mmCIF file of C-alpha atoms in Angstrom:
data_model
loop_
_atom_site.group_PDB
_atom_site.id
_atom_site.type_symbol
_atom_site.label_atom_id
_atom_site.label_comp_id
_atom_site.label_asym_id
_atom_site.label_seq_id
_atom_site.Cartn_x
_atom_site.Cartn_y
_atom_site.Cartn_z
ATOM 1 C CA GLN A 1 -12.836 7.362 11.197
ATOM 2 C CA VAL A 2 -10.052 9.746 10.278
ATOM 3 C CA GLN A 3 -10.805 11.968 7.297
ATOM 4 C CA LEU A 4 -8.387 14.213 5.459
ATOM 5 C CA GLN A 5 -9.257 17.118 3.180
ATOM 6 C CA GLU A 6 -6.785 19.057 1.083
ATOM 7 C CA SER A 7 -7.391 22.652 0.094
ATOM 8 C CA GLY A 8 -5.518 25.397 -1.688
ATOM 9 C CA PRO A 9 -5.160 27.225 -4.995
ATOM 10 C CA GLY A 10 -5.533 25.069 -8.067
ATOM 11 C CA LEU A 11 -3.332 27.338 -10.169
ATOM 12 C CA VAL A 12 0.118 28.650 -9.282
ATOM 13 C CA LYS A 13 2.393 30.757 -11.465
ATOM 14 C CA PRO A 14 5.875 29.536 -12.373
ATOM 15 C CA SER A 15 8.503 30.581 -9.812
ATOM 16 C CA GLY A 16 5.741 31.056 -7.263
ATOM 17 C CA THR A 17 4.987 29.097 -4.106
ATOM 18 C CA LEU A 18 2.478 26.283 -3.922
ATOM 19 C CA SER A 19 0.599 26.254 -0.604
ATOM 20 C CA LEU A 20 -1.777 23.518 0.481
ATOM 21 C CA THR A 21 -3.501 22.649 3.731
ATOM 22 C CA CYS A 22 -4.793 19.301 4.939
ATOM 23 C CA VAL A 23 -7.581 19.503 7.508
ATOM 24 C CA VAL A 24 -7.909 16.490 9.788
ATOM 25 C CA SER A 25 -11.263 15.356 11.156
ATOM 26 C CA GLY A 26 -12.198 12.313 13.183
ATOM 27 C CA GLY A 27 -8.802 12.303 14.861
ATOM 28 C CA SER A 28 -6.203 14.522 16.477
ATOM 29 C CA ILE A 29 -3.179 15.961 14.738
ATOM 30 C CA SER A 30 -1.405 15.266 18.031
ATOM 31 C CA SER A 31 -1.873 11.515 17.742
ATOM 32 C CA SER A 32 1.190 9.297 17.474
ATOM 33 C CA ASN A 33 1.350 9.352 13.684
ATOM 34 C CA TRP A 34 3.329 10.981 10.955
ATOM 35 C CA TRP A 35 1.361 13.203 8.581
ATOM 36 C CA THR A 36 2.395 12.839 4.957
ATOM 37 C CA TRP A 37 2.252 14.542 1.570
ATOM 38 C CA VAL A 38 2.378 12.529 -1.665
ATOM 39 C CA ARG A 39 1.986 13.821 -5.210
ATOM 40 C CA GLN A 40 1.137 12.365 -8.599
ATOM 41 C CA PRO A 41 1.739 14.173 -11.902
ATOM 42 C CA PRO A 42 -1.073 13.623 -14.410
ATOM 43 C CA GLY A 43 -0.859 10.139 -15.868
ATOM 44 C CA LYS A 44 2.246 9.271 -13.863
ATOM 45 C CA GLY A 45 3.255 7.507 -10.650
ATOM 46 C CA LEU A 46 3.361 8.468 -6.997
ATOM 47 C CA GLU A 47 6.088 10.495 -5.286
ATOM 48 C CA TRP A 48 6.562 10.893 -1.550
ATOM 49 C CA ILE A 49 7.154 14.550 -0.661
ATOM 50 C CA GLY A 50 7.647 14.434 3.077
ATOM 51 C CA GLU A 51 6.090 14.058 6.499
ATOM 52 C CA ILE A 52 5.671 15.794 9.830
ATOM 53 C CA TYR A 53 5.050 14.697 13.402
ATOM 54 C CA HIS A 54 2.917 16.787 15.745
ATOM 55 C CA SER A 55 6.100 17.812 17.574
ATOM 56 C CA GLY A 56 7.221 19.540 14.400
ATOM 57 C CA SER A 57 9.817 16.968 13.385
ATOM 58 C CA THR A 58 9.984 16.579 9.619
ATOM 59 C CA ASN A 59 11.447 14.325 6.957
ATOM 60 C CA TYR A 60 11.650 15.443 3.343
ATOM 61 C CA ASN A 61 12.402 13.866 0.006
ATOM 62 C CA PRO A 62 15.948 15.012 -0.842
ATOM 63 C CA SER A 63 14.840 15.682 -4.416
ATOM 64 C CA LEU A 64 12.541 18.428 -3.093
ATOM 65 C CA LYS A 65 14.120 19.287 0.232
ATOM 66 C CA SER A 66 15.502 22.681 -0.766
ATOM 67 C CA ARG A 67 12.023 23.851 -1.781
ATOM 68 C CA VAL A 68 9.672 22.118 0.661
ATOM 69 C CA THR A 69 8.343 23.128 4.042
ATOM 70 C CA ILE A 70 5.765 21.082 5.942
ATOM 71 C CA SER A 71 4.257 22.558 9.081
ATOM 72 C CA VAL A 72 1.581 21.657 11.606
ATOM 73 C CA ASP A 73 -1.080 23.802 13.279
ATOM 74 C CA LYS A 74 -2.394 21.989 16.335
ATOM 75 C CA SER A 75 -4.965 24.684 17.115
ATOM 76 C CA LYS A 76 -6.644 24.076 13.750
ATOM 77 C CA ASN A 77 -5.959 20.326 13.617
ATOM 78 C CA GLN A 78 -4.287 20.661 10.246
ATOM 79 C CA PHE A 79 -0.945 20.494 8.514
ATOM 80 C CA SER A 80 0.384 22.325 5.503
ATOM 81 C CA LEU A 81 2.706 22.044 2.536
ATOM 82 C CA LYS A 82 4.672 24.828 0.900
ATOM 83 C CA LEU A 83 6.683 24.227 -2.253
ATOM 84 C CA SER A 84 8.660 27.170 -3.557
ATOM 85 C CA SER A 85 10.085 28.057 -6.967
ATOM 86 C CA VAL A 86 7.578 25.866 -8.758
ATOM 87 C CA THR A 87 7.797 24.899 -12.409
ATOM 88 C CA ALA A 88 5.509 22.983 -14.747
ATOM 89 C CA ALA A 89 7.106 19.790 -13.425
ATOM 90 C CA ASP A 90 5.372 20.420 -10.104
ATOM 91 C CA THR A 91 1.949 20.139 -11.719
ATOM 92 C CA ALA A 92 0.333 17.208 -9.960
ATOM 93 C CA VAL A 93 -2.445 15.937 -7.789
ATOM 94 C CA TYR A 94 -1.318 16.452 -4.203
ATOM 95 C CA TYR A 95 -2.513 14.069 -1.515
ATOM 96 C CA CYS A 96 -2.227 14.216 2.252
ATOM 97 C CA ALA A 97 -2.158 10.893 4.057
ATOM 98 C CA ARG A 98 -1.671 9.164 7.382
ATOM 99 C CA GLY A 99 -0.910 5.668 8.508
ATOM 100 C CA GLU A 100 -1.726 3.734 11.639
ATOM 101 C CA GLU A 101 0.711 2.356 14.180
ATOM 102 C CA TYR A 102 0.226 -1.152 12.803
ATOM 103 C CA SER A 103 0.807 -0.077 9.195
ATOM 104 C CA SER A 104 4.074 1.702 9.937
ATOM 105 C CA SER A 105 4.914 4.108 7.114
ATOM 106 C CA SER A 106 2.263 2.882 4.731
ATOM 107 C CA TRP A 107 -0.832 5.005 4.568
ATOM 108 C CA VAL A 108 -4.328 3.954 5.510
ATOM 109 C CA TYR A 109 -6.049 7.322 5.286
ATOM 110 C CA TRP A 110 -5.874 9.598 2.269
ATOM 111 C CA GLY A 111 -7.444 12.859 1.246
ATOM 112 C CA GLN A 112 -9.266 12.938 -2.060
ATOM 113 C CA GLY A 113 -6.393 14.841 -3.646
ATOM 114 C CA THR A 114 -6.208 18.294 -5.149
ATOM 115 C CA LEU A 115 -4.869 19.144 -8.587
ATOM 116 C CA VAL A 116 -2.362 21.969 -8.673
ATOM 117 C CA THR A 117 -1.415 23.306 -12.082
ATOM 118 C CA VAL A 118 1.669 25.449 -12.541
ATOM 119 C CA SER A 119 1.081 27.802 -15.423
ATOM 120 C CA SER A 120 1.247 31.466 -16.262
ATOM 121 C CA ASP B 1 17.299 6.124 -2.918
ATOM 122 C CA ILE B 2 15.850 2.638 -3.081
ATOM 123 C CA GLN B 3 14.509 1.925 -6.567
ATOM 124 C CA MET B 4 11.313 -0.100 -6.815
ATOM 125 C CA THR B 5 10.644 -1.902 -10.088
ATOM 126 C CA GLN B 6 7.299 -3.476 -10.856
ATOM 127 C CA SER B 7 6.512 -6.006 -13.543
ATOM 128 C CA PRO B 8 4.656 -6.158 -15.718
ATOM 129 C CA SER B 9 3.739 -2.546 -16.423
ATOM 130 C CA THR B 10 0.464 -3.663 -17.966
ATOM 131 C CA LEU B 11 -1.409 -6.887 -17.396
ATOM 132 C CA SER B 12 -4.445 -8.062 -19.337
ATOM 133 C CA ALA B 13 -6.637 -10.604 -17.608
ATOM 134 C CA SER B 14 -10.193 -11.861 -17.433
ATOM 135 C CA VAL B 15 -12.715 -12.025 -14.638
ATOM 136 C CA GLY B 16 -11.995 -15.132 -12.606
ATOM 137 C CA ASP B 17 -8.290 -15.244 -13.462
ATOM 138 C CA ARG B 18 -5.477 -15.433 -10.927
ATOM 139 C CA VAL B 19 -2.822 -12.770 -11.431
ATOM 140 C CA THR B 20 0.535 -11.963 -9.884
ATOM 141 C CA ILE B 21 2.394 -8.654 -9.864
ATOM 142 C CA THR B 22 6.062 -8.526 -8.928
ATOM 143 C CA CYS B 23 7.946 -5.734 -7.179
ATOM 144 C CA ARG B 24 11.722 -5.727 -6.836
ATOM 145 C CA ALA B 25 13.734 -3.438 -4.590
ATOM 146 C CA SER B 26 17.231 -2.257 -5.479
ATOM 147 C CA GLN B 27 18.395 -3.288 -2.000
ATOM 148 C CA SER B 28 16.974 -5.290 0.859
ATOM 149 C CA ILE B 29 13.969 -3.746 2.560
ATOM 150 C CA SER B 30 13.194 -6.687 4.838
ATOM 151 C CA SER B 31 9.373 -6.815 4.888
ATOM 152 C CA TRP B 32 8.817 -3.060 4.725
ATOM 153 C CA LEU B 33 6.622 -3.102 1.666
ATOM 154 C CA ALA B 34 3.098 -1.986 0.986
ATOM 155 C CA TRP B 35 0.727 -2.477 -1.934
ATOM 156 C CA TYR B 36 -1.901 0.022 -3.050
ATOM 157 C CA GLN B 37 -4.762 -0.059 -5.525
ATOM 158 C CA GLN B 38 -5.649 3.115 -7.380
ATOM 159 C CA LYS B 39 -8.628 3.788 -9.618
ATOM 160 C CA PRO B 40 -8.866 6.763 -11.991
ATOM 161 C CA GLY B 41 -9.493 10.026 -10.176
ATOM 162 C CA LYS B 42 -9.217 8.406 -6.757
ATOM 163 C CA ALA B 43 -6.648 8.289 -4.003
ATOM 164 C CA PRO B 44 -4.615 5.123 -3.557
ATOM 165 C CA LYS B 45 -6.090 2.495 -1.266
ATOM 166 C CA LEU B 46 -3.871 0.447 1.026
ATOM 167 C CA LEU B 47 -4.230 -3.284 0.390
ATOM 168 C CA ILE B 48 -1.214 -4.913 2.017
ATOM 169 C CA TYR B 49 1.298 -3.650 4.578
ATOM 170 C CA LYS B 50 4.479 -5.223 5.924
ATOM 171 C CA ALA B 51 4.641 -7.333 2.756
ATOM 172 C CA SER B 52 1.914 -9.803 3.699
ATOM 173 C CA SER B 53 -0.539 -8.250 6.163
ATOM 174 C CA LEU B 54 -3.993 -7.670 4.735
ATOM 175 C CA GLU B 55 -5.497 -4.278 5.511
ATOM 176 C CA SER B 56 -8.863 -4.367 7.226
ATOM 177 C CA GLY B 57 -11.768 -4.585 4.811
ATOM 178 C CA VAL B 58 -9.669 -5.784 1.869
ATOM 179 C CA PRO B 59 -10.966 -9.015 0.307
ATOM 180 C CA SER B 60 -9.045 -12.164 1.100
ATOM 181 C CA SER B 61 -8.585 -12.681 -2.637
ATOM 182 C CA PHE B 62 -5.639 -10.299 -2.253
ATOM 183 C CA SER B 63 -2.404 -11.587 -0.769
ATOM 184 C CA GLY B 64 1.176 -10.424 -0.549
ATOM 185 C CA SER B 65 4.403 -12.283 -0.068
ATOM 186 C CA GLY B 66 8.143 -11.835 -0.161
ATOM 187 C CA SER B 67 10.977 -10.326 1.788
ATOM 188 C CA GLY B 68 14.342 -8.797 1.104
ATOM 189 C CA THR B 69 14.252 -7.585 -2.491
ATOM 190 C CA GLU B 70 11.474 -9.538 -4.193
ATOM 191 C CA PHE B 71 7.780 -9.276 -3.479
ATOM 192 C CA THR B 72 4.537 -10.344 -5.088
ATOM 193 C CA LEU B 73 0.928 -9.291 -4.978
ATOM 194 C CA THR B 74 -1.487 -12.030 -5.966
ATOM 195 C CA ILE B 75 -5.154 -11.645 -6.738
ATOM 196 C CA THR B 76 -7.106 -14.874 -6.969
ATOM 197 C CA SER B 77 -10.338 -14.972 -8.962
ATOM 198 C CA LEU B 78 -10.346 -11.443 -10.401
ATOM 199 C CA GLN B 79 -13.525 -9.464 -9.946
ATOM 200 C CA PRO B 80 -14.657 -6.540 -12.146
ATOM 201 C CA ASP B 81 -13.852 -4.125 -9.313
ATOM 202 C CA ASP B 82 -10.207 -5.277 -9.260
ATOM 203 C CA PHE B 83 -9.291 -3.706 -12.594
ATOM 204 C CA ALA B 84 -7.139 -0.765 -11.543
ATOM 205 C CA THR B 85 -3.514 0.310 -11.204
ATOM 206 C CA TYR B 86 -1.399 -1.224 -8.467
ATOM 207 C CA TYR B 87 1.653 0.307 -6.801
ATOM 208 C CA CYS B 88 4.214 -1.075 -4.412
ATOM 209 C CA GLN B 89 5.912 1.227 -1.889
ATOM 210 C CA GLN B 90 8.948 0.676 0.282
ATOM 211 C CA CYS B 91 8.846 2.062 3.809
ATOM 212 C CA ASP B 92 12.224 0.769 4.923
ATOM 213 C CA SER B 93 14.202 3.975 4.503
ATOM 214 C CA TYR B 94 13.919 7.586 3.425
ATOM 215 C CA PRO B 95 12.937 8.717 0.944
ATOM 216 C CA TYR B 96 9.984 6.382 0.688
ATOM 217 C CA THR B 97 9.623 5.303 -2.926
ATOM 218 C CA PHE B 98 7.015 3.675 -5.129
ATOM 219 C CA GLY B 99 7.110 1.335 -8.047
ATOM 220 C CA GLN B 100 6.042 2.762 -11.395
ATOM 221 C CA GLY B 101 2.700 0.980 -11.258
ATOM 222 C CA THR B 102 1.036 -1.981 -12.917
ATOM 223 C CA LYS B 103 -2.160 -1.357 -14.846
ATOM 224 C CA LEU B 104 -4.489 -4.346 -14.676
ATOM 225 C CA GLU B 105 -6.756 -4.314 -17.706
ATOM 226 C CA ILE B 106 -9.714 -6.388 -18.765
ATOM 227 C CA LYS B 107 -8.811 -8.789 -21.558
#
């Protein structure tokens, strides 16, 4: 059973860079799946941030593309999210997720989520 | 971007009721639609993929239908555990987008 676990600072200063890691267990980061980040501001809906394949290919939400970098570390079986120039609007619970071949780009496995607050 | 619009935003129902949630896409997405259930403080849980395929382990009281721009999620005989927020998500084209959510409340 694939398990995902997000980690990273829970507090980031405005204009700083948000950095999160998603550690994968029970499966290989090199499997034929896209690895995804989704976020949810407190009390609001879900927003797709972007995704990465183990080859390093990425797709980003255009609304965030200028500030987002998603990378993969095969040696550690994990992938990461960096979001630069953050503001209070980036305060959210950040989830990492992965689908299965049968589910296409809908996500079967999710991390528990980590709250990142942008505040001075 | 493809806009996903759910209705209603809030739905009050009783245990044992049958309920339907609608999701409309701003353009055709064929059958590339998923439904998720989310409870407070928890990650979303996939219920339905490709518009009508039931995810493993999800009760058969959940069903999805539709294609093109209009989709529905139906729950027959509501159980106490079903009261949650439900989201649709299109996976037809980038950027993937979600509906705003439907909160299913106990009447």
